[in-house]
Short mmCIF file of C-alpha atoms in Angstrom, two decimals:
data_model
loop_
_atom_site.label_atom_id
_atom_site.label_comp_id
_atom_site.label_asym_id
_atom_site.label_seq_id
_atom_site.Cartn_x
_atom_site.Cartn_y
_atom_site.Cartn_z
CA UNK A 719 -15.49 -33.14 7.83
CA UNK A 720 -15.79 -31.55 4.39
CA UNK A 721 -13.31 -33.14 1.98
CA UNK A 722 -13.07 -29.98 -0.12
CA UNK A 723 -12.70 -29.84 -3.88
CA UNK A 724 -9.83 -29.88 -6.33
CA UNK A 725 -9.18 -26.62 -8.14
CA UNK A 726 -6.91 -26.27 -11.18
CA UNK A 727 -5.37 -22.80 -11.29
CA UNK A 728 -2.20 -20.77 -11.50
CA UNK A 729 -0.99 -19.98 -8.00
CA UNK A 730 1.32 -17.05 -7.45
CA UNK A 731 3.22 -15.56 -4.56
CA UNK A 732 4.54 -11.98 -4.80
CA UNK A 733 6.53 -10.19 -2.14
CA UNK A 734 8.68 -7.13 -1.65
CA UNK A 735 12.38 -7.90 -2.15
CA UNK A 736 14.45 -6.75 0.82
CA UNK A 737 11.45 -6.12 3.05
CA UNK A 738 13.11 -7.43 6.21
CA UNK A 739 16.15 -5.20 5.68
CA UNK A 740 13.88 -2.24 4.96
CA UNK A 741 12.02 -2.83 8.23
CA UNK A 742 15.26 -3.07 10.18
CA UNK A 743 16.69 0.06 8.59
CA UNK A 744 13.65 2.34 8.33
CA UNK A 745 11.38 1.02 11.11
CA UNK A 746 7.97 -0.50 11.46
CA UNK A 747 6.00 2.59 10.42
CA UNK A 748 7.81 2.87 7.08
CA UNK A 749 7.37 -0.87 6.56
CA UNK A 750 3.65 -0.70 7.35
CA UNK A 751 3.17 2.26 4.99
CA UNK A 752 5.00 0.38 2.25
CA UNK A 753 2.81 -2.70 2.74
CA UNK A 754 -0.30 -0.52 2.51
CA UNK A 755 0.94 0.90 -0.81
CA UNK A 756 1.93 -2.57 -2.05
CA UNK A 757 -1.49 -3.99 -1.14
CA UNK A 758 -3.26 -1.25 -3.09
CA UNK A 759 -1.01 -1.79 -6.12
CA UNK A 760 -1.70 -5.54 -5.98
CA UNK A 761 -5.45 -4.93 -5.83
CA UNK A 762 -5.29 -2.57 -8.80
CA UNK A 763 -3.25 -5.01 -10.90
CA UNK A 764 -4.83 -8.33 -9.94
CA UNK A 765 -8.53 -7.94 -9.32
CA UNK A 766 -9.58 -7.64 -12.94
CA UNK A 767 -7.68 -10.81 -13.92
CA UNK A 768 -7.51 -12.95 -10.79
CA UNK A 769 -8.17 -13.18 -7.10
CA UNK A 770 -6.19 -12.07 -4.09
CA UNK A 771 -6.47 -15.08 -1.85
CA UNK A 772 -4.46 -13.65 1.00
CA UNK A 773 -2.30 -10.68 1.94
CA UNK A 774 0.08 -11.40 4.80
CA UNK A 775 2.70 -8.79 5.62
CA UNK A 776 4.60 -8.05 2.42
CA UNK A 777 3.40 -11.21 0.65
CA UNK A 778 0.41 -11.60 -1.64
CA UNK A 779 -0.99 -15.06 -2.45
CA UNK A 780 -2.80 -14.77 -5.78
CA UNK A 781 -4.94 -17.21 -7.76
CA UNK A 782 -5.62 -17.05 -11.50
CA UNK A 783 -7.61 -19.32 -13.79
CA UNK A 784 -4.63 -19.67 -16.11
CA UNK A 785 -1.02 -18.46 -16.52
CA UNK A 786 -1.80 -15.84 -19.19
CA UNK A 787 -4.05 -13.97 -16.76
CA UNK A 788 -1.31 -14.17 -14.11
CA UNK A 789 1.28 -12.83 -16.55
CA UNK A 790 -0.98 -9.90 -17.50
CA UNK A 791 -1.64 -9.01 -13.87
CA UNK A 792 2.06 -9.24 -12.96
CA UNK A 793 2.98 -7.10 -15.98
CA UNK A 794 0.53 -4.46 -14.72
CA UNK A 795 1.85 -4.71 -11.16
CA UNK A 796 5.50 -4.44 -12.22
CA UNK A 797 4.70 -1.46 -14.46
CA UNK A 798 2.84 0.29 -11.63
CA UNK A 799 5.79 -0.26 -9.33
CA UNK A 800 8.29 0.92 -11.96
CA UNK A 801 6.32 4.17 -12.24
CA UNK A 802 6.66 4.88 -8.50
CA UNK A 803 9.66 6.73 -7.21
CA UNK A 804 11.57 5.04 -4.40
CA UNK A 805 9.42 1.92 -4.38
CA UNK A 806 11.39 -1.30 -3.91
CA UNK A 807 11.20 -4.11 -6.44
CA UNK A 808 9.09 -7.18 -5.96
CA UNK A 809 9.65 -10.81 -6.85
CA UNK A 810 7.16 -13.46 -7.87
CA UNK A 811 6.80 -17.18 -8.38
CA UNK A 812 4.12 -19.10 -10.28
CA UNK A 813 3.04 -22.69 -10.59
CA UNK A 814 0.01 -24.08 -12.41
CA UNK A 815 -1.66 -27.23 -11.18
CA UNK A 816 -4.31 -28.76 -8.99
CA UNK A 817 -4.75 -27.92 -5.31
CA UNK A 818 -7.32 -28.88 -2.73
CA UNK A 819 -9.58 -26.07 -1.57
CA UNK A 820 -11.33 -26.56 1.74
CA UNK A 821 -12.82 -23.92 4.02
CA UNK A 822 -11.46 -21.17 1.75
CA UNK A 823 -7.88 -22.46 2.13
CA UNK A 824 -5.66 -24.14 -0.45
CA UNK A 825 -3.60 -27.23 0.25
CA UNK A 826 -1.15 -29.41 -1.67
CA UNK A 827 2.15 -29.64 -3.43
CA UNK A 828 1.08 -27.17 -6.12
CA UNK A 829 0.87 -24.42 -3.48
CA UNK A 830 4.14 -25.51 -1.89
CA UNK A 831 5.86 -25.47 -5.27
CA UNK A 832 4.58 -21.97 -6.10
CA UNK A 833 5.90 -20.70 -2.74
CA UNK A 834 9.30 -22.34 -3.29
CA UNK A 835 9.55 -20.87 -6.79
CA UNK A 836 8.84 -17.38 -5.40
CA UNK A 837 11.55 -17.88 -2.78
CA UNK A 838 14.06 -18.57 -5.57
CA UNK A 839 13.30 -15.28 -7.36
CA UNK A 840 15.46 -12.21 -6.90
CA UNK A 841 14.19 -8.64 -6.90
CA UNK A 842 12.41 -7.86 -10.15
CA UNK A 843 12.19 -11.49 -11.30
CA UNK A 844 9.08 -13.48 -12.12
CA UNK A 845 9.89 -17.17 -12.05
CA UNK A 846 7.69 -20.09 -12.99
CA UNK A 847 7.86 -23.85 -13.31
CA UNK A 848 8.24 -25.82 -16.53
CA UNK A 849 4.52 -26.70 -16.48
CA UNK A 850 3.60 -23.03 -16.30
CA UNK A 851 6.16 -22.06 -18.97
CA UNK A 852 4.72 -24.71 -21.31
CA UNK A 853 1.21 -23.26 -20.91
CA UNK A 854 2.53 -19.74 -21.54
CA UNK A 855 4.37 -20.95 -24.66
CA UNK A 856 1.02 -22.01 -26.16
CA UNK A 857 -0.20 -18.43 -26.04
CA UNK A 858 -0.58 -16.62 -29.37
CA UNK A 859 0.77 -13.47 -27.69
CA UNK A 860 4.24 -12.80 -29.19
CA UNK A 861 5.11 -10.51 -26.24
CA UNK A 862 5.41 -13.49 -23.92
CA UNK A 863 9.07 -14.28 -23.44
CA UNK A 864 9.96 -17.19 -21.16
CA UNK A 865 13.61 -18.12 -20.64
CA UNK A 866 15.00 -21.17 -18.84
CA UNK A 867 17.19 -19.93 -15.97
CA UNK A 868 18.26 -22.88 -13.86
CA UNK A 869 17.36 -26.15 -12.22
CA UNK A 870 17.06 -26.13 -8.43
CA UNK A 871 16.19 -28.52 -5.64
CA UNK A 872 14.00 -26.42 -3.35
CA UNK A 873 13.75 -27.20 0.32
CA UNK A 874 11.36 -30.04 1.14
CA UNK A 875 10.46 -30.84 -2.47
CA UNK A 876 11.29 -34.38 -3.63
CA UNK A 877 12.51 -33.52 -7.13
CA UNK A 878 14.53 -30.71 -8.69
CA UNK A 879 12.52 -28.21 -10.69
CA UNK A 880 13.42 -26.17 -13.72
CA UNK A 881 12.86 -22.46 -13.28
CA UNK A 882 11.87 -20.18 -16.14
CA UNK A 883 11.79 -16.39 -16.06
CA UNK A 884 8.91 -14.43 -17.52
CA UNK A 885 10.54 -11.44 -19.14
CA UNK A 886 8.27 -8.42 -19.31
CA UNK A 887 8.82 -6.05 -22.23
CA UNK A 888 9.50 -2.49 -21.14
CA UNK A 889 10.12 -3.39 -17.49
CA UNK A 890 13.72 -3.23 -16.36
CA UNK A 891 15.33 -4.33 -13.13
CA UNK A 892 18.28 -2.00 -13.75
CA UNK A 893 16.59 0.90 -11.98
CA UNK A 894 15.59 -1.20 -9.00
CA UNK A 895 15.81 0.35 -5.57
CA UNK A 896 17.98 -1.46 -3.05
CA UNK A 897 15.97 -0.94 0.13
CA UNK A 898 19.04 -1.17 2.38
CA UNK A 899 21.38 1.21 0.57
CA UNK A 900 18.70 3.21 -1.30
CA UNK A 901 20.69 2.76 -4.52
#
């Protein structure tokens, strides 16, 4: 069996906040149409800077060479979504590290951590780990604002992790659409 190879990258999960409630309230057709729109927006924002590894339902698994490229792609995605009327907010989680790639699939705690970080995010948030925040802090770009939010002990991870929010200039969560109440 092929052992695979280790890949160092920034792994990111992005999904639509409130997607399950939207499906329950508005039905499968509305949910499917939303996912089609979301997938196109993700492609537009990500493909120049990174790779879409997988799109499953309302979740996109993205891979970038480094956190700066991920931040740029997410800034583009969040701006595209903010420009769309009645589009729900998304949430994202990032972690930079080494993962095993075998048969075009990624394995390891780096992937698990990125998924757990995304699960901690609320609508409109982009959260990352301390390792990712440290790499972003080295950037000469003064527009990168990373703020420590909290320490959590995510399910099935052995140690607590510190979560940092990437704050995007000009993108506000205040106008976010609640997909259940449409407010």
